Tab-separated table of C-alpha atoms in Angstrom:
chain	number	residue	atom	x	y	z
A	389	UNK	CA	-103.124	4.473	111.643
A	390	UNK	CA	-100.787	7.448	111.406
A	391	UNK	CA	-98.486	5.832	114.027
A	392	UNK	CA	-98.164	2.620	112.014
A	393	UNK	CA	-97.463	4.604	108.858
A	394	UNK	CA	-94.744	6.614	110.607
A	395	UNK	CA	-93.066	3.441	111.888
A	396	UNK	CA	-93.153	1.864	108.433
A	397	UNK	CA	-91.631	5.023	106.986
A	398	UNK	CA	-88.856	4.956	109.588
A	399	UNK	CA	-88.109	1.296	108.873
A	400	UNK	CA	-88.076	2.031	105.154
A	401	UNK	CA	-85.608	4.874	105.645
A	402	UNK	CA	-83.483	2.573	107.817
A	403	UNK	CA	-83.462	-0.102	105.136
A	404	UNK	CA	-82.639	2.472	102.448
A	405	UNK	CA	-79.722	3.635	104.576
A	406	UNK	CA	-78.425	0.064	104.716
A	407	UNK	CA	-78.689	-0.291	100.949
A	408	UNK	CA	-76.895	3.003	100.426
A	409	UNK	CA	-74.115	1.938	102.765
A	410	UNK	CA	-73.828	-1.340	100.874
A	411	UNK	CA	-73.384	0.585	97.637
A	412	UNK	CA	-70.526	2.579	99.195
A	413	UNK	CA	-68.697	-0.464	100.528
A	414	UNK	CA	-66.864	-2.846	98.232
A	415	UNK	CA	-65.165	-6.143	98.942
A	416	UNK	CA	-63.075	-7.590	96.117
A	417	UNK	CA	-59.991	-9.694	95.367
A	418	UNK	CA	-56.808	-8.823	93.499
A	419	UNK	CA	-56.415	-10.034	89.936
A	420	UNK	CA	-53.330	-12.235	89.614
A	421	UNK	CA	-51.064	-13.686	86.923
A	422	UNK	CA	-48.953	-16.770	87.534
A	423	UNK	CA	-47.489	-19.823	85.817
A	424	UNK	CA	-47.514	-23.480	86.838
A	425	UNK	CA	-45.362	-24.014	89.924
A	426	UNK	CA	-45.537	-20.360	90.970
A	427	UNK	CA	-47.196	-18.795	94.006
A	428	UNK	CA	-49.123	-15.526	94.204
A	429	UNK	CA	-50.432	-13.478	97.125
A	430	UNK	CA	-54.061	-12.361	96.731
A	431	UNK	CA	-55.376	-9.369	98.632
A	432	UNK	CA	-58.894	-9.354	100.111
A	433	UNK	CA	-59.739	-5.682	99.722
A	434	UNK	CA	-62.311	-3.688	101.685
A	435	UNK	CA	-63.105	-0.273	100.243
A	436	UNK	CA	-65.145	1.544	102.877
A	437	UNK	CA	-63.655	5.029	102.802
A	438	UNK	CA	-67.151	6.535	102.838
A	439	UNK	CA	-68.441	4.186	105.523
A	440	UNK	CA	-65.944	3.679	108.405
A	441	UNK	CA	-68.422	1.875	110.650
A	442	UNK	CA	-67.639	-1.660	109.471
A	443	UNK	CA	-67.187	-4.160	112.304
A	444	UNK	CA	-66.912	-7.560	110.659
A	445	UNK	CA	-66.675	-9.395	107.365
A	446	UNK	CA	-67.486	-13.027	106.661
A	447	UNK	CA	-66.992	-14.499	103.185
A	448	UNK	CA	-66.210	-17.642	101.213
A	449	UNK	CA	-63.476	-18.090	98.608
A	450	UNK	CA	-63.728	-20.759	95.908
A	451	UNK	CA	-60.574	-21.660	93.967
A	452	UNK	CA	-60.626	-22.980	90.392
A	453	UNK	CA	-59.009	-26.264	89.405
A	454	UNK	CA	-55.280	-25.773	89.122
A	455	UNK	CA	-54.993	-23.519	92.196
A	456	UNK	CA	-54.426	-24.637	95.762
A	457	UNK	CA	-54.303	-22.679	99.007
A	458	UNK	CA	-50.918	-22.363	100.733
A	459	UNK	CA	-50.883	-21.904	104.517
A	460	UNK	CA	-48.705	-19.168	105.988
A	461	UNK	CA	-45.844	-19.634	108.467
A	462	UNK	CA	-48.362	-19.822	111.314
A	463	UNK	CA	-50.289	-22.594	109.590
A	464	UNK	CA	-53.242	-20.326	108.785
A	465	UNK	CA	-55.021	-19.781	105.468
A	466	UNK	CA	-55.331	-15.999	105.879
A	467	UNK	CA	-52.856	-13.324	106.974
A	468	UNK	CA	-53.874	-10.008	108.526
A	469	UNK	CA	-52.648	-6.719	107.104
A	470	UNK	CA	-51.744	-3.507	108.935
A	471	UNK	CA	-55.358	-2.359	108.667
A	472	UNK	CA	-56.244	-4.745	111.478
A	473	UNK	CA	-55.391	-4.267	115.147
A	474	UNK	CA	-55.236	-6.379	118.303
A	475	UNK	CA	-58.954	-5.763	118.645
A	476	UNK	CA	-59.658	-7.796	115.505
A	477	UNK	CA	-59.809	-11.556	115.134
A	478	UNK	CA	-58.990	-13.171	111.762
A	479	UNK	CA	-59.881	-16.837	111.304
A	480	UNK	CA	-60.042	-19.200	108.333
A	481	UNK	CA	-61.412	-22.686	107.822
A	482	UNK	CA	-62.014	-24.971	104.877
A	483	UNK	CA	-65.670	-25.873	104.312
A	484	UNK	CA	-65.606	-29.208	102.496
A	485	UNK	CA	-69.395	-29.146	102.173
A	486	UNK	CA	-69.106	-25.897	100.181
A	487	UNK	CA	-65.754	-26.558	98.551
A	488	UNK	CA	-64.705	-23.134	99.815
A	489	UNK	CA	-62.420	-21.399	102.289
A	490	UNK	CA	-64.301	-19.254	104.800
A	491	UNK	CA	-62.721	-16.123	106.213
A	492	UNK	CA	-64.134	-14.549	109.384
A	493	UNK	CA	-62.900	-11.095	110.380
A	494	UNK	CA	-64.490	-9.925	113.653
A	495	UNK	CA	-64.179	-7.141	116.214
A	496	UNK	CA	-63.351	-8.833	119.539
A	497	UNK	CA	-63.423	-5.992	122.047
A	498	UNK	CA	-66.641	-5.060	123.837
A	499	UNK	CA	-64.987	-2.308	125.812
A	500	UNK	CA	-63.370	-0.706	122.781
A	501	UNK	CA	-65.139	-1.309	119.498
A	502	UNK	CA	-62.701	-0.997	116.629
A	503	UNK	CA	-63.941	-0.220	113.144
A	504	UNK	CA	-62.150	-1.203	109.968
A	505	UNK	CA	-61.120	1.919	108.115
A	506	UNK	CA	-59.356	2.605	104.831
A	507	UNK	CA	-59.411	1.255	101.244
A	508	UNK	CA	-56.675	-1.390	101.017
A	509	UNK	CA	-56.502	-5.113	101.770
A	510	UNK	CA	-57.619	-6.296	105.191
A	511	UNK	CA	-56.157	-9.770	104.702
A	512	UNK	CA	-54.254	-11.850	102.153
A	513	UNK	CA	-53.965	-15.486	101.165
A	514	UNK	CA	-51.450	-17.347	99.024
A	515	UNK	CA	-52.226	-19.704	96.159
A	516	UNK	CA	-50.008	-22.006	94.138
A	517	UNK	CA	-50.646	-23.059	90.537
A	518	UNK	CA	-50.185	-26.516	89.050
A	519	UNK	CA	-50.241	-27.859	85.483
A	520	UNK	CA	-54.055	-28.014	85.411
A	521	UNK	CA	-54.472	-24.252	85.694
A	522	UNK	CA	-56.033	-22.380	82.778
A	523	UNK	CA	-57.322	-18.809	82.578
A	524	UNK	CA	-60.117	-18.783	85.144
A	525	UNK	CA	-61.491	-16.965	88.196
A	526	UNK	CA	-61.334	-17.079	91.969
A	527	UNK	CA	-64.862	-16.615	93.256
A	528	UNK	CA	-65.690	-14.585	96.351
A	529	UNK	CA	-69.166	-15.566	97.589
A	530	UNK	CA	-71.601	-15.241	100.515
A	531	UNK	CA	-70.113	-11.954	101.689
A	532	UNK	CA	-71.701	-10.598	104.877
A	533	UNK	CA	-70.670	-7.200	106.256
A	534	UNK	CA	-71.758	-5.979	109.696
A	535	UNK	CA	-72.018	-2.309	110.675
A	536	UNK	CA	-71.560	-0.684	114.073
A	537	UNK	CA	-74.736	1.414	114.168
A	538	UNK	CA	-77.483	-0.012	116.400
A	539	UNK	CA	-80.531	-1.253	114.572
A	540	UNK	CA	-78.849	-1.555	111.192
A	541	UNK	CA	-79.284	-4.934	109.552
A	542	UNK	CA	-76.333	-6.888	108.238
A	543	UNK	CA	-75.344	-5.776	104.751
A	544	UNK	CA	-75.029	-8.503	102.160
A	545	UNK	CA	-72.334	-7.753	99.644
A	546	UNK	CA	-72.800	-9.024	96.102
A	547	UNK	CA	-70.512	-11.885	95.100
A	548	UNK	CA	-67.461	-10.900	93.060
A	549	UNK	CA	-64.774	-12.623	91.006
A	550	UNK	CA	-61.039	-12.210	90.569
A	551	UNK	CA	-59.385	-12.971	87.245
A	552	UNK	CA	-56.619	-15.562	87.257
A	553	UNK	CA	-54.407	-15.263	84.185
A	554	UNK	CA	-51.914	-17.963	83.318
A	555	UNK	CA	-48.437	-16.628	82.580
A	556	UNK	CA	-46.901	-18.675	79.795
A	557	UNK	CA	-43.214	-18.624	80.563
A	558	UNK	CA	-40.562	-20.802	78.993
A	559	UNK	CA	-38.109	-22.841	81.052
A	560	UNK	CA	-35.250	-21.855	78.768
A	561	UNK	CA	-34.218	-19.752	75.785
A	562	UNK	CA	-35.267	-20.384	72.194
A	563	UNK	CA	-34.387	-18.748	68.888
A	564	UNK	CA	-35.260	-19.568	65.276
A	565	UNK	CA	-32.834	-18.601	62.517
A	566	UNK	CA	-31.519	-19.559	59.083
A	567	UNK	CA	-27.967	-20.060	57.886
A	568	UNK	CA	-28.881	-18.930	54.359
A	569	UNK	CA	-30.076	-15.384	55.075
A	570	UNK	CA	-28.745	-14.235	51.682
A	571	UNK	CA	-29.593	-16.007	48.439
A	572	UNK	CA	-28.598	-15.418	44.807
A	573	UNK	CA	-30.787	-17.084	42.226
A	574	UNK	CA	-31.221	-17.017	38.470
A	575	UNK	CA	-34.741	-16.277	37.189
A	576	UNK	CA	-36.701	-19.525	36.902
A	577	UNK	CA	-34.376	-21.426	39.252
A	578	UNK	CA	-35.170	-22.934	42.685
A	579	UNK	CA	-33.371	-22.728	46.023
A	580	UNK	CA	-34.016	-24.208	49.492
A	581	UNK	CA	-34.663	-22.339	52.738
A	582	UNK	CA	-33.877	-24.132	56.023
A	583	UNK	CA	-35.218	-22.851	59.359
A	584	UNK	CA	-33.178	-23.953	62.388
A	585	UNK	CA	-33.618	-23.754	66.153
A	586	UNK	CA	-31.298	-22.951	69.057
A	587	UNK	CA	-33.172	-24.082	72.137
A	588	UNK	CA	-32.800	-24.837	75.857
A	589	UNK	CA	-36.559	-24.895	76.604
A	590	UNK	CA	-38.963	-27.841	76.705
A	591	UNK	CA	-41.014	-27.311	73.553
A	592	UNK	CA	-43.668	-29.633	72.181
A	593	UNK	CA	-45.048	-27.346	69.476
A	594	UNK	CA	-44.245	-24.341	67.310
A	595	UNK	CA	-45.915	-22.275	64.621
A	596	UNK	CA	-45.050	-19.362	62.376
A	597	UNK	CA	-45.996	-17.539	59.176
A	598	UNK	CA	-43.966	-17.599	55.962
A	599	UNK	CA	-44.417	-14.529	53.739
A	600	UNK	CA	-43.178	-14.356	50.125
A	601	UNK	CA	-43.348	-11.557	47.510
A	602	UNK	CA	-45.039	-12.137	44.136
A	603	UNK	CA	-41.759	-12.917	42.389
A	604	UNK	CA	-41.100	-15.930	44.659
A	605	UNK	CA	-43.210	-19.043	45.067
A	606	UNK	CA	-43.027	-22.105	47.327
A	607	UNK	CA	-42.949	-25.244	45.176
A	608	UNK	CA	-43.527	-28.885	46.073
A	609	UNK	CA	-40.601	-31.143	46.847
A	610	UNK	CA	-40.110	-34.607	45.346
A	611	UNK	CA	-42.663	-36.028	47.799
A	612	UNK	CA	-45.294	-33.514	46.731
A	613	UNK	CA	-45.020	-31.494	49.953
A	614	UNK	CA	-44.682	-27.737	50.272
A	615	UNK	CA	-42.733	-28.042	53.537
A	616	UNK	CA	-40.363	-30.771	54.631
A	617	UNK	CA	-39.140	-32.106	57.988
A	618	UNK	CA	-35.685	-33.543	58.703
A	619	UNK	CA	-35.510	-37.288	59.292
A	620	UNK	CA	-35.127	-36.985	63.076
A	621	UNK	CA	-38.450	-35.093	63.356
A	622	UNK	CA	-40.509	-36.877	60.693
A	623	UNK	CA	-42.883	-39.407	62.239
A	624	UNK	CA	-42.504	-37.801	65.670
A	625	UNK	CA	-44.009	-34.413	64.894
A	626	UNK	CA	-47.225	-33.687	63.076
A	627	UNK	CA	-46.923	-30.964	60.412
A	628	UNK	CA	-49.835	-28.861	59.197
A	629	UNK	CA	-49.779	-26.189	56.507
A	630	UNK	CA	-52.371	-23.445	56.225
A	631	UNK	CA	-52.747	-22.366	52.605
A	632	UNK	CA	-55.717	-20.049	53.046
A	633	UNK	CA	-53.658	-17.019	52.002
A	634	UNK	CA	-51.304	-18.763	49.578
A	635	UNK	CA	-52.531	-16.536	46.734
A	636	UNK	CA	-51.061	-13.634	48.716
A	637	UNK	CA	-47.830	-15.495	49.406
A	638	UNK	CA	-48.661	-16.180	53.066
A	639	UNK	CA	-48.391	-19.681	54.538
A	640	UNK	CA	-49.166	-20.773	58.111
A	641	UNK	CA	-46.863	-23.525	59.360
A	642	UNK	CA	-47.372	-25.539	62.556
A	643	UNK	CA	-45.516	-28.425	64.148
A	644	UNK	CA	-46.752	-30.444	67.151
A	645	UNK	CA	-45.424	-33.516	68.936
A	646	UNK	CA	-47.338	-36.766	68.430
A	647	UNK	CA	-45.420	-38.420	71.286
A	648	UNK	CA	-43.623	-37.139	74.343
A	649	UNK	CA	-40.648	-36.075	72.236
A	650	UNK	CA	-39.657	-32.396	72.342
A	651	UNK	CA	-38.135	-30.107	69.755
A	652	UNK	CA	-34.332	-30.469	69.541
A	653	UNK	CA	-31.807	-28.149	71.140
A	654	UNK	CA	-30.093	-27.497	67.808
A	655	UNK	CA	-30.759	-28.280	64.167
A	656	UNK	CA	-33.080	-27.768	61.229
A	657	UNK	CA	-36.782	-27.756	62.110
A	658	UNK	CA	-38.302	-27.445	58.628
A	659	UNK	CA	-37.412	-26.433	55.090
A	660	UNK	CA	-39.116	-25.416	51.845
A	661	UNK	CA	-38.189	-24.839	48.216
A	662	UNK	CA	-38.610	-21.451	46.557
A	663	UNK	CA	-38.730	-20.746	42.819
A	664	UNK	CA	-37.849	-17.351	41.354
A	665	UNK	CA	-40.120	-15.931	38.656
A	666	UNK	CA	-38.828	-15.310	35.135
A	667	UNK	CA	-39.226	-11.567	35.735
A	668	UNK	CA	-37.444	-11.687	39.090
A	669	UNK	CA	-36.403	-8.123	40.116
A	670	UNK	CA	-32.938	-7.288	41.328
A	671	UNK	CA	-33.879	-8.069	44.953
A	672	UNK	CA	-36.718	-9.411	47.089
A	673	UNK	CA	-37.259	-10.560	50.680
A	674	UNK	CA	-38.790	-13.578	52.418
A	675	UNK	CA	-40.139	-12.915	55.929
A	676	UNK	CA	-40.769	-15.654	58.498
A	677	UNK	CA	-42.417	-14.268	61.648
A	678	UNK	CA	-45.131	-14.566	64.328
A	679	UNK	CA	-43.389	-17.483	66.009
A	680	UNK	CA	-45.419	-19.191	68.722
A	681	UNK	CA	-44.072	-22.070	70.829
A	682	UNK	CA	-45.804	-24.299	73.366
A	683	UNK	CA	-44.558	-26.406	76.245
A	684	UNK	CA	-47.297	-28.946	75.569
A	685	UNK	CA	-49.556	-29.728	72.637
A	686	UNK	CA	-52.904	-27.942	72.814
A	687	UNK	CA	-51.769	-25.384	75.395
A	688	UNK	CA	-51.695	-21.686	74.648
A	689	UNK	CA	-48.427	-20.756	72.986
A	690	UNK	CA	-45.713	-18.326	74.010
A	691	UNK	CA	-45.064	-15.607	71.425
A	692	UNK	CA	-41.473	-14.909	70.385
A	693	UNK	CA	-40.040	-11.729	68.936
A	694	UNK	CA	-38.045	-13.700	66.358
A	695	UNK	CA	-38.122	-12.582	62.740
A	696	UNK	CA	-36.197	-14.271	59.950
A	697	UNK	CA	-35.496	-12.156	56.894
A	698	UNK	CA	-33.987	-13.758	53.811
A	699	UNK	CA	-32.601	-11.415	51.174
A	700	UNK	CA	-32.960	-12.839	47.656
A	701	UNK	CA	-31.096	-11.216	44.765
A	702	UNK	CA	-31.301	-11.804	41.022
A	703	UNK	CA	-27.950	-13.396	40.134
A	704	UNK	CA	-28.202	-12.246	36.505
A	705	UNK	CA	-28.971	-8.646	37.437
A	706	UNK	CA	-26.188	-8.740	40.014
A	707	UNK	CA	-23.831	-10.126	37.375
A	708	UNK	CA	-24.745	-7.325	34.990
A	709	UNK	CA	-23.924	-4.712	37.619
A	710	UNK	CA	-20.610	-6.407	38.331
A	711	UNK	CA	-19.798	-6.669	34.645
A	712	UNK	CA	-20.634	-3.018	34.074
A	713	UNK	CA	-18.287	-2.044	36.854
A	714	UNK	CA	-15.446	-4.206	35.529
A	715	UNK	CA	-15.526	-3.113	31.889
A	716	UNK	CA	-15.250	0.621	32.293
A	717	UNK	CA	-13.559	2.091	29.203
A	718	UNK	CA	-14.313	-1.020	27.116
A	719	UNK	CA	-15.803	-1.220	23.625
A	720	UNK	CA	-19.025	-3.145	22.947
A	721	UNK	CA	-20.055	-5.198	19.931
A	722	UNK	CA	-22.986	-7.413	19.069
A	723	UNK	CA	-22.300	-11.101	18.453
A	724	UNK	CA	-22.471	-10.198	14.728
A	725	UNK	CA	-19.563	-7.795	15.141
A	726	UNK	CA	-21.511	-4.529	14.965
A	727	UNK	CA	-20.166	-1.904	17.341
A	728	UNK	CA	-22.666	-0.331	19.792
A	729	UNK	CA	-22.309	2.621	22.122
A	730	UNK	CA	-23.512	0.681	25.226
A	731	UNK	CA	-24.057	-2.978	26.122
A	732	UNK	CA	-27.323	-4.468	24.872
A	733	UNK	CA	-29.554	-6.924	26.702
A	734	UNK	CA	-28.307	-10.422	26.056
A	735	UNK	CA	-24.830	-11.579	24.887
A	736	UNK	CA	-22.332	-8.838	24.073
A	737	UNK	CA	-18.763	-8.999	22.806
A	738	UNK	CA	-16.643	-6.754	24.980
A	739	UNK	CA	-13.173	-5.557	24.085
A	740	UNK	CA	-11.438	-4.573	27.307
A	741	UNK	CA	-9.171	-1.579	27.651
A	742	UNK	CA	-6.236	-3.994	27.849
A	743	UNK	CA	-7.200	-5.544	24.511
A	744	UNK	CA	-8.771	-8.721	25.950
A	745	UNK	CA	-12.041	-9.803	24.293
A	746	UNK	CA	-14.869	-11.471	26.288
A	747	UNK	CA	-18.447	-12.502	25.776
A	748	UNK	CA	-20.627	-11.164	28.590
A	749	UNK	CA	-24.378	-11.454	29.187
A	750	UNK	CA	-26.053	-8.174	30.139
């Protein structure tokens, strides 16, 4: 009875040693970022710095939709790194029944057993992305690691995943701007802001935020719309306005193609009318920012650094400052002819130093 117990204890210690070794050894893939049409090299990493007695690794790799395996110059799926020697055999096959690529890394020498040491990649493979790729994962499954020590069972590594991030890159340059970056307006009057594009990319959508101070307000055009499209874009692009923060002067504007048409290379993209309040201050600013463009409708957008700032000045207040500067040394009178020491708000009669008399609004 004692003999059986001792053997069970020994087997238990052996199994615990295998589990401990498994915890010290890690097999994982590199995370990658790539755009449609691009290739990326993925490392198959073996971290066994604390356990140098690894002889072989067998594993499966499952690719998400939008990624395909690219064979190397030797026509193989996998490429050995400098961690492997002539005593190692690296093979790869595609298992159609599993929908996975199987990698088999084995020690081939009986006379001279060669362990796999280190912490870096033992092999690599290359993938290429197509238009179907979205943010996803490459799955590493059914990992089996074999140790050198006699009597040790094979160690089964837990399955891992590698993050595949889509890089949204444009196939050209794009910039949004306005020709009317400076505006003078009388209180109560309305002016129009036009946002234009300079573009060599293939863009099917765009969005941005329009921010106005309290003294300025977007008003409807003659068609009852807050924003307007030029004739060449109307009917081709769908326009949507988010008014959830309109009480704070913030509007969300988005434009997306309803056909296969793309945004133009040059020209006005949208416009809106702005009315100045009766108590308009001397100056204010409109900010159009957070531009996001997309190469296809529904795809994640590409953020731009563009910011459009429109300086709006009170034409009356500006006129007062100009008038004050031009009538230095003049005499001031009310419209009734009463002389005053300084100009009053409203219409003043000003007698210039040269004797000329003018009516000026202050």
